[in-house]
Structure formats: C-alpha cells, structure tokens
Amino acid sequence: MPTFEQIVAFLMTPSWPVVLLGLLVVLGGPVLLHVVLSRSVTYIVPPVVLLLGPSGGGKTALQTLYERGGSAPAAATRTSQSSQSVELHASTDAANKTTYRNRDESDGTYTKFLLVDTPGHGKLRNTALGKLRRADKLRAVVFVVDAAALVEHDVLAATAQYLYDALLVLQKKATTTVVKDRRGAVPVLVAANKMDLFTALPAAMVRANLEAEISRIRASRSKGLLDSGVGADELGAEEQDGWLGEYGADKFSFAQMHEFGIDVDVLPGTVVAEEPDADKWWWWIAQRI
C-alpha cells in the first residue's frame, strides 16, 4: 500500500492521469452538485392570472402599472405580439390589502402569482386562447376592454366575439373536468378601462351591451349551423357544444355562467392617468389567487 508521502508526490508530479483527474473534479463537481440540488428541491409553479382582451384595451399598461406598484406612471398602451409574464405578490390580510401600491409593506401574508399579458391582435387571438386552454394553475382571467370605444358597434362586436370565445373555452373546461364545490372553476373579471374619458360607458352599460351582443352572436352561430346542412342528429350535439350559457335561452346574461361555476364580474377603472384607478381590479385578483 502506498504511503501518504507517495500519494502526495504522485499528485504533485505532472502527468496525464493527474491532469485528467483534476479536470474531472473541476468540471464534474458543479454538475454533480446541480443534479443533487435539482432533485432535492421541488419547483412550485405560482398561480396564474391571465390578461385577455382586444388590442388597445390597456392590458400591457395594466401589467406595467401593477409591476411598478405605482412608483412610476403606467406605460401607454402598445401592441404586443407575444405573451409576457411578471411575478407579483398580493395580500388579503395586509393593512393596505386592497391596493396594488402595498408592495413594499411587510405586514400581512403575501401570495406570489404570475400576471400574464397576451397579444390582443385578431391574428394572434388563437395564441391567447391556446394559452387559456393550456395554462397551469390558472386562478382567474381579467378581460380588459376599452369602455370608451364600446360605443362604436364594430368595436363592441369584436370585443364581444373575443369574450364569447374566451368564456366558451372556460365553459368547456368546466364541463370536462370535475369541479368540487366550484373551487376549480375560473372566475372572469371584465375590466372596463379608460373610465376617465368622457365617452366611456358606465360599468352597468358595458355589461348590458356585451350581454346583448353576445346574445346576437350566439343566435347567429346557431342559425349558421342550421343553414350548414348538418344532419339533425349531429346538429343538436354540435350546437350545444358551441352554445354559451344556458342552452336554448333567448337572451344571454353573465349570470348564466353560474351553471358552470364561472363568476363574471364587471368593474370600472383607469390605467393610464395622473391618478390611476386600478385598486378594485387588484383587490378582485387578490381574493382569487
């Protein structure tokens, strides 16, 4: 058996075995440590809140406002072409729990969540809806609309169409998964933005106009199926699968989504202004994550 002095002398003598052993220790050590640590620590995915809505509604500006915590003016609305996520913290028991400006306070218990902004352009809408279908740990959807632009029928029609599709995705998810005590259903907030503008519709009128337009879209889609020549046996199943809310009802209302455990609220607010008014939306989110 070699002595200690012989082992030290061997290691101190330049040779290929010593060089290879040194490289193995230097390069392999960090890799081995990473593997051990990655297996011992379980990564927890935080709850997700998804921002949806047509372009120009203010989704990106809202995300920026919440990210900065009111320390700087919100960014102006811009067209985004990809999803962006920010990590935020909300509390339901802090002293200033109802405001997004409480990020630097230490009292209360805070829950980490991801606020995910999605592209609102019509050509990228399938990307946003796909994210809605696949999102892990989805806790809520905030559908941001321009309350001042909804007076124009084209804008109202496009907004209602998008909201219809989003609600239908959630409805199908609710009917294909087991929801216990309705805790697994995903609530929806229609954030009526730009209330600081003179032409902005009140929240109650935003709700009424969207419900009326969704009723028209639902009837139009049903008629389209009737005119498509689909067989009678297939028609009933296909129509019911694409029917939003209470099947067969003449008029749509957000209250019909309760049947699927989906609560839909409409709240007013303003993102880009000297004094942004986005606390109601923040508190709504905080109570649902």
PDB file of C-alpha atoms in Angstrom:
ATOM      1  CA  MET A   1       0.000   0.000   0.000  1.00  0.00           C
ATOM      2  CA  PRO A   2       1.453   3.416  -0.972  1.00  0.00           C
ATOM      3  CA  THR A   3       2.292   5.767   1.868  1.00  0.00           C
ATOM      4  CA  PHE A   4       0.817   9.251   2.300  1.00  0.00           C
ATOM      5  CA  GLU A   5       4.077  10.820   1.120  1.00  0.00           C
ATOM      6  CA  GLN A   6       3.998   8.711  -2.060  1.00  0.00           C
ATOM      7  CA  ILE A   7       0.403   9.733  -2.832  1.00  0.00           C
ATOM      8  CA  VAL A   8       1.251  13.433  -2.377  1.00  0.00           C
ATOM      9  CA  ALA A   9       4.340  13.059  -4.549  1.00  0.00           C
ATOM     10  CA  PHE A  10       2.276  11.347  -7.278  1.00  0.00           C
ATOM     11  CA  LEU A  11      -0.339  14.126  -7.279  1.00  0.00           C
ATOM     12  CA  MET A  12       2.307  16.844  -7.375  1.00  0.00           C
ATOM     13  CA  THR A  13       4.142  15.239 -10.284  1.00  0.00           C
ATOM     14  CA  PRO A  14       2.835  16.433 -13.704  1.00  0.00           C
ATOM     15  CA  SER A  15       1.276  13.520 -15.591  1.00  0.00           C
ATOM     16  CA  TRP A  16      -1.770  12.760 -17.749  1.00  0.00           C
ATOM     17  CA  PRO A  17      -3.632  10.814 -15.032  1.00  0.00           C
ATOM     18  CA  VAL A  18      -3.264  13.756 -12.636  1.00  0.00           C
ATOM     19  CA  VAL A  19      -4.421  16.261 -15.271  1.00  0.00           C
ATOM     20  CA  LEU A  20      -7.462  14.142 -16.171  1.00  0.00           C
ATOM     21  CA  LEU A  21      -8.352  13.664 -12.505  1.00  0.00           C
ATOM     22  CA  GLY A  22      -8.156  17.419 -11.931  1.00  0.00           C
ATOM     23  CA  LEU A  23     -10.388  18.171 -14.915  1.00  0.00           C
ATOM     24  CA  LEU A  24     -12.897  15.586 -13.723  1.00  0.00           C
ATOM     25  CA  VAL A  25     -13.082  17.209 -10.283  1.00  0.00           C
ATOM     26  CA  VAL A  26     -13.257  20.789 -11.610  1.00  0.00           C
ATOM     27  CA  LEU A  27     -15.849  20.130 -14.334  1.00  0.00           C
ATOM     28  CA  GLY A  28     -17.795  17.253 -12.841  1.00  0.00           C
ATOM     29  CA  GLY A  29     -18.155  18.624  -9.330  1.00  0.00           C
ATOM     30  CA  PRO A  30     -20.516  21.525 -10.191  1.00  0.00           C
ATOM     31  CA  VAL A  31     -22.579  19.287 -12.489  1.00  0.00           C
ATOM     32  CA  LEU A  32     -22.980  16.662  -9.783  1.00  0.00           C
ATOM     33  CA  LEU A  33     -23.907  19.331  -7.224  1.00  0.00           C
ATOM     34  CA  HIS A  34     -26.532  20.791  -9.597  1.00  0.00           C
ATOM     35  CA  VAL A  35     -28.101  17.364 -10.188  1.00  0.00           C
ATOM     36  CA  VAL A  36     -28.291  16.654  -6.461  1.00  0.00           C
ATOM     37  CA  LEU A  37     -29.825  20.046  -5.632  1.00  0.00           C
ATOM     38  CA  SER A  38     -32.304  19.990  -8.533  1.00  0.00           C
ATOM     39  CA  ARG A  39     -33.616  16.607  -7.438  1.00  0.00           C
ATOM     40  CA  SER A  40     -33.925  17.599  -3.799  1.00  0.00           C
ATOM     41  CA  VAL A  41     -35.805  20.886  -4.421  1.00  0.00           C
ATOM     42  CA  THR A  42     -39.306  20.792  -5.920  1.00  0.00           C
ATOM     43  CA  TYR A  43     -40.143  23.834  -8.072  1.00  0.00           C
ATOM     44  CA  ILE A  44     -43.569  25.202  -7.254  1.00  0.00           C
ATOM     45  CA  VAL A  45     -45.415  26.907 -10.104  1.00  0.00           C
ATOM     46  CA  PRO A  46     -47.208  30.010  -8.751  1.00  0.00           C
ATOM     47  CA  PRO A  47     -50.882  30.700  -9.526  1.00  0.00           C
ATOM     48  CA  VAL A  48     -51.560  32.350 -12.884  1.00  0.00           C
ATOM     49  CA  VAL A  49     -53.821  35.294 -13.707  1.00  0.00           C
ATOM     50  CA  LEU A  50     -54.313  35.720 -17.453  1.00  0.00           C
ATOM     51  CA  LEU A  51     -54.872  39.097 -19.120  1.00  0.00           C
ATOM     52  CA  LEU A  52     -57.082  38.854 -22.206  1.00  0.00           C
ATOM     53  CA  GLY A  53     -58.835  41.388 -24.402  1.00  0.00           C
ATOM     54  CA  PRO A  54     -58.624  43.133 -27.777  1.00  0.00           C
ATOM     55  CA  SER A  55     -55.790  45.445 -28.788  1.00  0.00           C
ATOM     56  CA  GLY A  56     -55.941  48.930 -27.350  1.00  0.00           C
ATOM     57  CA  GLY A  57     -57.814  47.917 -24.225  1.00  0.00           C
ATOM     58  CA  GLY A  58     -54.870  48.515 -21.893  1.00  0.00           C
ATOM     59  CA  LYS A  59     -53.665  45.029 -20.905  1.00  0.00           C
ATOM     60  CA  THR A  60     -49.962  45.779 -21.225  1.00  0.00           C
ATOM     61  CA  ALA A  61     -50.339  49.124 -19.455  1.00  0.00           C
ATOM     62  CA  LEU A  62     -52.173  47.412 -16.601  1.00  0.00           C
ATOM     63  CA  GLN A  63     -49.464  44.792 -16.234  1.00  0.00           C
ATOM     64  CA  THR A  64     -46.810  47.524 -16.176  1.00  0.00           C
ATOM     65  CA  LEU A  65     -48.753  49.517 -13.572  1.00  0.00           C
ATOM     66  CA  TYR A  66     -49.008  46.540 -11.240  1.00  0.00           C
ATOM     67  CA  GLU A  67     -45.373  45.597 -11.805  1.00  0.00           C
ATOM     68  CA  ARG A  68     -44.152  49.078 -10.850  1.00  0.00           C
ATOM     69  CA  GLY A  69     -46.515  49.279  -7.915  1.00  0.00           C
ATOM     70  CA  GLY A  70     -47.479  52.853  -8.645  1.00  0.00           C
ATOM     71  CA  SER A  71     -43.888  54.086  -8.311  1.00  0.00           C
ATOM     72  CA  ALA A  72     -43.987  55.418 -11.874  1.00  0.00           C
ATOM     73  CA  PRO A  73     -46.691  56.315 -14.404  1.00  0.00           C
ATOM     74  CA  ALA A  74     -48.148  53.374 -16.291  1.00  0.00           C
ATOM     75  CA  ALA A  75     -46.845  52.839 -19.789  1.00  0.00           C
ATOM     76  CA  ALA A  76     -49.056  53.871 -22.664  1.00  0.00           C
ATOM     77  CA  THR A  77     -50.922  51.097 -24.436  1.00  0.00           C
ATOM     78  CA  ARG A  78     -48.853  49.375 -27.126  1.00  0.00           C
ATOM     79  CA  THR A  79     -49.426  46.400 -29.357  1.00  0.00           C
ATOM     80  CA  SER A  80     -47.695  43.290 -28.001  1.00  0.00           C
ATOM     81  CA  GLN A  81     -47.074  40.257 -30.204  1.00  0.00           C
ATOM     82  CA  SER A  82     -46.082  37.734 -27.555  1.00  0.00           C
ATOM     83  CA  SER A  83     -47.103  36.784 -24.040  1.00  0.00           C
ATOM     84  CA  GLN A  84     -45.240  38.484 -21.196  1.00  0.00           C
ATOM     85  CA  SER A  85     -45.240  37.352 -17.562  1.00  0.00           C
ATOM     86  CA  VAL A  86     -44.407  39.280 -14.396  1.00  0.00           C
ATOM     87  CA  GLU A  87     -44.224  37.898 -10.872  1.00  0.00           C
ATOM     88  CA  LEU A  88     -46.294  39.837  -8.335  1.00  0.00           C
ATOM     89  CA  HIS A  89     -47.407  39.469  -4.714  1.00  0.00           C
ATOM     90  CA  ALA A  90     -50.873  40.157  -3.323  1.00  0.00           C
ATOM     91  CA  SER A  91     -52.313  40.013   0.188  1.00  0.00           C
ATOM     92  CA  THR A  92     -55.776  39.620   1.689  1.00  0.00           C
ATOM     93  CA  ASP A  93     -54.793  40.499   5.265  1.00  0.00           C
ATOM     94  CA  ALA A  94     -52.301  43.387   4.968  1.00  0.00           C
ATOM     95  CA  ALA A  95     -53.192  46.863   6.224  1.00  0.00           C
ATOM     96  CA  ASN A  96     -53.438  48.185   2.654  1.00  0.00           C
ATOM     97  CA  LYS A  97     -54.550  44.909   1.102  1.00  0.00           C
ATOM     98  CA  THR A  98     -56.940  46.496  -1.394  1.00  0.00           C
ATOM     99  CA  THR A  99     -54.278  48.475  -3.271  1.00  0.00           C
ATOM    100  CA  TYR A 100     -51.517  47.417  -5.634  1.00  0.00           C
ATOM    101  CA  ARG A 101     -49.292  50.089  -4.048  1.00  0.00           C
ATOM    102  CA  ASN A 102     -48.612  47.931  -0.958  1.00  0.00           C
ATOM    103  CA  ARG A 103     -45.683  46.020  -2.489  1.00  0.00           C
ATOM    104  CA  ASP A 104     -43.083  47.466  -0.067  1.00  0.00           C
ATOM    105  CA  GLU A 105     -45.073  46.779   3.092  1.00  0.00           C
ATOM    106  CA  SER A 106     -44.021  43.950   5.389  1.00  0.00           C
ATOM    107  CA  ASP A 107     -47.241  43.303   7.279  1.00  0.00           C
ATOM    108  CA  GLY A 108     -49.651  40.584   6.220  1.00  0.00           C
ATOM    109  CA  THR A 109     -49.256  37.379   4.253  1.00  0.00           C
ATOM    110  CA  TYR A 110     -48.476  37.713   0.574  1.00  0.00           C
ATOM    111  CA  THR A 111     -49.182  35.208  -2.190  1.00  0.00           C
ATOM    112  CA  LYS A 112     -46.919  35.064  -5.226  1.00  0.00           C
ATOM    113  CA  PHE A 113     -48.621  34.882  -8.627  1.00  0.00           C
ATOM    114  CA  LEU A 114     -47.862  35.351 -12.316  1.00  0.00           C
ATOM    115  CA  LEU A 115     -49.708  38.048 -14.253  1.00  0.00           C
ATOM    116  CA  VAL A 116     -49.543  37.007 -17.910  1.00  0.00           C
ATOM    117  CA  ASP A 117     -50.231  39.527 -20.680  1.00  0.00           C
ATOM    118  CA  THR A 118     -51.369  38.081 -24.016  1.00  0.00           C
ATOM    119  CA  PRO A 119     -51.438  39.629 -27.515  1.00  0.00           C
ATOM    120  CA  GLY A 120     -54.803  41.140 -28.393  1.00  0.00           C
ATOM    121  CA  HIS A 121     -54.455  41.476 -32.157  1.00  0.00           C
ATOM    122  CA  GLY A 122     -57.089  39.495 -34.042  1.00  0.00           C
ATOM    123  CA  LYS A 123     -54.487  37.484 -35.971  1.00  0.00           C
ATOM    124  CA  LEU A 124     -52.843  36.392 -32.711  1.00  0.00           C
ATOM    125  CA  ARG A 125     -56.042  35.670 -30.811  1.00  0.00           C
ATOM    126  CA  ASN A 126     -55.733  31.916 -31.245  1.00  0.00           C
ATOM    127  CA  THR A 127     -52.400  32.131 -29.437  1.00  0.00           C
ATOM    128  CA  ALA A 128     -54.050  33.817 -26.466  1.00  0.00           C
ATOM    129  CA  LEU A 129     -56.951  31.353 -26.418  1.00  0.00           C
ATOM    130  CA  GLY A 130     -54.476  28.488 -26.645  1.00  0.00           C
ATOM    131  CA  LYS A 131     -52.735  29.826 -23.565  1.00  0.00           C
ATOM    132  CA  LEU A 132     -56.122  29.972 -21.848  1.00  0.00           C
ATOM    133  CA  ARG A 133     -56.716  26.304 -22.664  1.00  0.00           C
ATOM    134  CA  ARG A 134     -53.285  25.127 -21.529  1.00  0.00           C
ATOM    135  CA  ALA A 135     -52.468  27.420 -18.591  1.00  0.00           C
ATOM    136  CA  ASP A 136     -51.380  25.529 -15.475  1.00  0.00           C
ATOM    137  CA  LYS A 137     -52.744  26.660 -12.106  1.00  0.00           C
ATOM    138  CA  LEU A 138     -54.984  29.252 -13.763  1.00  0.00           C
ATOM    139  CA  ARG A 139     -56.800  31.125 -10.984  1.00  0.00           C
ATOM    140  CA  ALA A 140     -58.514  33.987 -12.806  1.00  0.00           C
ATOM    141  CA  VAL A 141     -58.972  35.762 -16.129  1.00  0.00           C
ATOM    142  CA  VAL A 142     -59.000  39.546 -16.445  1.00  0.00           C
ATOM    143  CA  PHE A 143     -60.600  40.598 -19.736  1.00  0.00           C
ATOM    144  CA  VAL A 144     -59.643  44.244 -20.347  1.00  0.00           C
ATOM    145  CA  VAL A 145     -61.928  46.342 -22.556  1.00  0.00           C
ATOM    146  CA  ASP A 146     -61.903  49.961 -23.711  1.00  0.00           C
ATOM    147  CA  ALA A 147     -65.131  51.318 -22.212  1.00  0.00           C
ATOM    148  CA  ALA A 148     -64.824  54.493 -24.281  1.00  0.00           C
ATOM    149  CA  ALA A 149     -64.587  52.629 -27.603  1.00  0.00           C
ATOM    150  CA  LEU A 150     -67.516  50.284 -26.970  1.00  0.00           C
ATOM    151  CA  VAL A 151     -69.895  52.990 -28.211  1.00  0.00           C
ATOM    152  CA  GLU A 152     -68.744  52.002 -31.721  1.00  0.00           C
ATOM    153  CA  HIS A 153     -70.574  48.907 -32.931  1.00  0.00           C
ATOM    154  CA  ASP A 154     -67.563  47.434 -34.748  1.00  0.00           C
ATOM    155  CA  VAL A 155     -65.502  47.606 -31.556  1.00  0.00           C
ATOM    156  CA  LEU A 156     -68.359  46.197 -29.474  1.00  0.00           C
ATOM    157  CA  ALA A 157     -68.871  43.315 -31.927  1.00  0.00           C
ATOM    158  CA  ALA A 158     -65.174  42.384 -31.994  1.00  0.00           C
ATOM    159  CA  THR A 159     -64.862  42.652 -28.213  1.00  0.00           C
ATOM    160  CA  ALA A 160     -67.971  40.541 -27.589  1.00  0.00           C
ATOM    161  CA  GLN A 161     -66.770  37.945 -30.116  1.00  0.00           C
ATOM    162  CA  TYR A 162     -63.466  37.579 -28.277  1.00  0.00           C
ATOM    163  CA  LEU A 163     -65.184  37.417 -24.882  1.00  0.00           C
ATOM    164  CA  TYR A 164     -67.622  34.804 -26.232  1.00  0.00           C
ATOM    165  CA  ASP A 165     -64.740  32.589 -27.367  1.00  0.00           C
ATOM    166  CA  ALA A 166     -62.875  33.000 -24.064  1.00  0.00           C
ATOM    167  CA  LEU A 167     -65.937  32.184 -21.960  1.00  0.00           C
ATOM    168  CA  LEU A 168     -66.697  29.189 -24.172  1.00  0.00           C
ATOM    169  CA  VAL A 169     -63.192  27.810 -23.557  1.00  0.00           C
ATOM    170  CA  LEU A 170     -63.716  28.117 -19.796  1.00  0.00           C
ATOM    171  CA  GLN A 171     -67.197  26.613 -20.060  1.00  0.00           C
ATOM    172  CA  LYS A 172     -65.843  23.569 -21.906  1.00  0.00           C
ATOM    173  CA  LYS A 173     -63.041  23.185 -19.370  1.00  0.00           C
ATOM    174  CA  ALA A 174     -65.580  23.313 -16.548  1.00  0.00           C
ATOM    175  CA  THR A 175     -67.769  20.648 -18.151  1.00  0.00           C
ATOM    176  CA  THR A 176     -64.923  18.265 -18.962  1.00  0.00           C
ATOM    177  CA  THR A 177     -63.239  18.381 -15.543  1.00  0.00           C
ATOM    178  CA  VAL A 178     -64.534  17.500 -12.115  1.00  0.00           C
ATOM    179  CA  VAL A 179     -65.161  20.718 -10.181  1.00  0.00           C
ATOM    180  CA  LYS A 180     -65.666  20.192  -6.458  1.00  0.00           C
ATOM    181  CA  ASP A 181     -67.594  22.925  -4.640  1.00  0.00           C
ATOM    182  CA  ARG A 182     -66.947  25.182  -7.660  1.00  0.00           C
ATOM    183  CA  ARG A 183     -63.432  25.871  -6.388  1.00  0.00           C
ATOM    184  CA  GLY A 184     -61.894  24.582  -9.594  1.00  0.00           C
ATOM    185  CA  ALA A 185     -63.813  26.968 -11.879  1.00  0.00           C
ATOM    186  CA  VAL A 186     -62.010  30.030 -13.229  1.00  0.00           C
ATOM    187  CA  PRO A 187     -63.655  33.405 -12.460  1.00  0.00           C
ATOM    188  CA  VAL A 188     -63.616  36.216 -15.015  1.00  0.00           C
ATOM    189  CA  LEU A 189     -63.283  39.951 -14.457  1.00  0.00           C
ATOM    190  CA  VAL A 190     -64.326  42.272 -17.264  1.00  0.00           C
ATOM    191  CA  ALA A 191     -62.140  45.293 -16.505  1.00  0.00           C
ATOM    192  CA  ALA A 192     -63.911  48.302 -18.025  1.00  0.00           C
ATOM    193  CA  ASN A 193     -60.874  50.525 -18.641  1.00  0.00           C
ATOM    194  CA  LYS A 194     -60.471  54.218 -19.574  1.00  0.00           C
ATOM    195  CA  MET A 195     -63.270  55.451 -17.322  1.00  0.00           C
ATOM    196  CA  ASP A 196     -61.522  58.816 -17.182  1.00  0.00           C
ATOM    197  CA  LEU A 197     -62.630  59.554 -20.761  1.00  0.00           C
ATOM    198  CA  PHE A 198     -65.849  61.479 -21.369  1.00  0.00           C
ATOM    199  CA  THR A 199     -67.212  58.908 -23.833  1.00  0.00           C
ATOM    200  CA  ALA A 200     -66.648  55.924 -21.525  1.00  0.00           C
ATOM    201  CA  LEU A 201     -69.727  53.825 -20.828  1.00  0.00           C
ATOM    202  CA  PRO A 202     -70.619  53.107 -17.175  1.00  0.00           C
ATOM    203  CA  ALA A 203     -69.822  49.592 -15.982  1.00  0.00           C
ATOM    204  CA  ALA A 204     -73.517  48.631 -15.930  1.00  0.00           C
ATOM    205  CA  MET A 205     -73.890  49.666 -19.569  1.00  0.00           C
ATOM    206  CA  VAL A 206     -70.687  47.844 -20.526  1.00  0.00           C
ATOM    207  CA  ARG A 207     -72.218  44.712 -19.036  1.00  0.00           C
ATOM    208  CA  ALA A 208     -75.584  45.213 -20.749  1.00  0.00           C
ATOM    209  CA  ASN A 209     -74.063  45.958 -24.165  1.00  0.00           C
ATOM    210  CA  LEU A 210     -71.736  42.954 -24.037  1.00  0.00           C
ATOM    211  CA  GLU A 211     -74.554  40.642 -22.955  1.00  0.00           C
ATOM    212  CA  ALA A 212     -76.799  41.892 -25.759  1.00  0.00           C
ATOM    213  CA  GLU A 213     -74.065  41.497 -28.377  1.00  0.00           C
ATOM    214  CA  ILE A 214     -73.174  38.006 -27.136  1.00  0.00           C
ATOM    215  CA  SER A 215     -76.874  37.100 -27.430  1.00  0.00           C
ATOM    216  CA  ARG A 216     -76.761  38.197 -31.072  1.00  0.00           C
ATOM    217  CA  ILE A 217     -73.544  36.242 -31.721  1.00  0.00           C
ATOM    218  CA  ARG A 218     -74.989  33.134 -30.111  1.00  0.00           C
ATOM    219  CA  ALA A 219     -78.151  33.312 -32.230  1.00  0.00           C
ATOM    220  CA  SER A 220     -76.099  33.949 -35.369  1.00  0.00           C
ATOM    221  CA  ARG A 221     -73.879  30.926 -34.753  1.00  0.00           C
ATOM    222  CA  SER A 222     -76.898  28.737 -34.100  1.00  0.00           C
ATOM    223  CA  LYS A 223     -78.511  29.873 -37.361  1.00  0.00           C
ATOM    224  CA  GLY A 224     -75.243  29.235 -39.181  1.00  0.00           C
ATOM    225  CA  LEU A 225     -75.325  25.624 -38.052  1.00  0.00           C
ATOM    226  CA  LEU A 226     -78.922  25.259 -39.218  1.00  0.00           C
ATOM    227  CA  ASP A 227     -78.003  26.625 -42.646  1.00  0.00           C
ATOM    228  CA  SER A 228     -74.880  24.475 -42.949  1.00  0.00           C
ATOM    229  CA  GLY A 229     -76.778  21.306 -43.792  1.00  0.00           C
ATOM    230  CA  VAL A 230     -75.567  19.381 -40.745  1.00  0.00           C
ATOM    231  CA  GLY A 231     -77.660  16.280 -40.042  1.00  0.00           C
ATOM    232  CA  ALA A 232     -80.331  16.515 -37.374  1.00  0.00           C
ATOM    233  CA  ASP A 233     -78.577  14.015 -35.114  1.00  0.00           C
ATOM    234  CA  GLU A 234     -75.275  15.875 -35.312  1.00  0.00           C
ATOM    235  CA  LEU A 235     -76.855  19.320 -35.119  1.00  0.00           C
ATOM    236  CA  GLY A 236     -78.073  19.041 -31.537  1.00  0.00           C
ATOM    237  CA  ALA A 237     -74.734  17.880 -30.137  1.00  0.00           C
ATOM    238  CA  GLU A 238     -72.677  20.361 -32.168  1.00  0.00           C
ATOM    239  CA  GLU A 239     -74.961  23.289 -31.354  1.00  0.00           C
ATOM    240  CA  GLN A 240     -74.952  22.519 -27.655  1.00  0.00           C
ATOM    241  CA  ASP A 241     -71.159  22.154 -27.663  1.00  0.00           C
ATOM    242  CA  GLY A 242     -70.756  25.672 -29.074  1.00  0.00           C
ATOM    243  CA  TRP A 243     -73.609  27.259 -27.124  1.00  0.00           C
ATOM    244  CA  LEU A 244     -72.510  29.702 -24.421  1.00  0.00           C
ATOM    245  CA  GLY A 245     -74.508  29.830 -21.196  1.00  0.00           C
ATOM    246  CA  GLU A 246     -77.983  28.404 -20.640  1.00  0.00           C
ATOM    247  CA  TYR A 247     -78.815  26.185 -23.594  1.00  0.00           C
ATOM    248  CA  GLY A 248     -81.855  27.351 -25.553  1.00  0.00           C
ATOM    249  CA  ALA A 249     -82.240  30.683 -23.719  1.00  0.00           C
ATOM    250  CA  ASP A 250     -83.262  33.616 -25.932  1.00  0.00           C
ATOM    251  CA  LYS A 251     -81.039  36.150 -24.189  1.00  0.00           C
ATOM    252  CA  PHE A 252     -77.580  35.723 -22.743  1.00  0.00           C
ATOM    253  CA  SER A 253     -76.506  37.068 -19.370  1.00  0.00           C
ATOM    254  CA  PHE A 254     -73.282  36.595 -17.450  1.00  0.00           C
ATOM    255  CA  ALA A 255     -75.374  35.076 -14.648  1.00  0.00           C
ATOM    256  CA  GLN A 256     -75.923  32.039 -16.895  1.00  0.00           C
ATOM    257  CA  MET A 257     -72.253  31.143 -16.436  1.00  0.00           C
ATOM    258  CA  HIS A 258     -73.009  30.281 -12.784  1.00  0.00           C
ATOM    259  CA  GLU A 259     -74.375  26.987 -14.077  1.00  0.00           C
ATOM    260  CA  PHE A 260     -70.765  26.065 -14.884  1.00  0.00           C
ATOM    261  CA  GLY A 261     -69.321  27.552 -11.694  1.00  0.00           C
ATOM    262  CA  ILE A 262     -67.950  30.595 -13.543  1.00  0.00           C
ATOM    263  CA  ASP A 263     -68.463  34.001 -11.939  1.00  0.00           C
ATOM    264  CA  VAL A 264     -68.251  37.018 -14.250  1.00  0.00           C
ATOM    265  CA  ASP A 265     -67.842  40.485 -12.730  1.00  0.00           C
ATOM    266  CA  VAL A 266     -67.671  43.865 -14.465  1.00  0.00           C
ATOM    267  CA  LEU A 267     -65.728  46.590 -12.656  1.00  0.00           C
ATOM    268  CA  PRO A 268     -64.720  50.082 -13.832  1.00  0.00           C
ATOM    269  CA  GLY A 269     -61.242  51.576 -13.657  1.00  0.00           C
ATOM    270  CA  THR A 270     -58.494  53.574 -15.342  1.00  0.00           C
ATOM    271  CA  VAL A 271     -54.887  52.620 -16.001  1.00  0.00           C
ATOM    272  CA  VAL A 272     -53.195  55.484 -17.857  1.00  0.00           C
ATOM    273  CA  ALA A 273     -53.959  58.659 -15.913  1.00  0.00           C
ATOM    274  CA  GLU A 274     -52.350  61.011 -13.398  1.00  0.00           C
ATOM    275  CA  GLU A 275     -54.109  59.043 -10.679  1.00  0.00           C
ATOM    276  CA  PRO A 276     -54.721  55.505 -11.955  1.00  0.00           C
ATOM    277  CA  ASP A 277     -57.820  53.804 -10.597  1.00  0.00           C
ATOM    278  CA  ALA A 278     -56.969  50.103 -10.641  1.00  0.00           C
ATOM    279  CA  ASP A 279     -57.341  49.132  -6.978  1.00  0.00           C
ATOM    280  CA  LYS A 280     -60.721  47.424  -7.438  1.00  0.00           C
ATOM    281  CA  TRP A 281     -59.230  45.097 -10.027  1.00  0.00           C
ATOM    282  CA  TRP A 282     -56.205  44.373  -7.813  1.00  0.00           C
ATOM    283  CA  TRP A 283     -58.398  43.501  -4.831  1.00  0.00           C
ATOM    284  CA  TRP A 284     -60.541  41.270  -7.054  1.00  0.00           C
ATOM    285  CA  ILE A 285     -57.394  39.391  -8.118  1.00  0.00           C
ATOM    286  CA  ALA A 286     -56.017  39.163  -4.566  1.00  0.00           C
ATOM    287  CA  GLN A 287     -59.160  37.412  -3.339  1.00  0.00           C
ATOM    288  CA  ARG A 288     -58.946  34.752  -6.052  1.00  0.00           C
ATOM    289  CA  ILE A 289     -55.344  33.594  -6.016  1.00  0.00           C
TER     290      ILE A 289
END
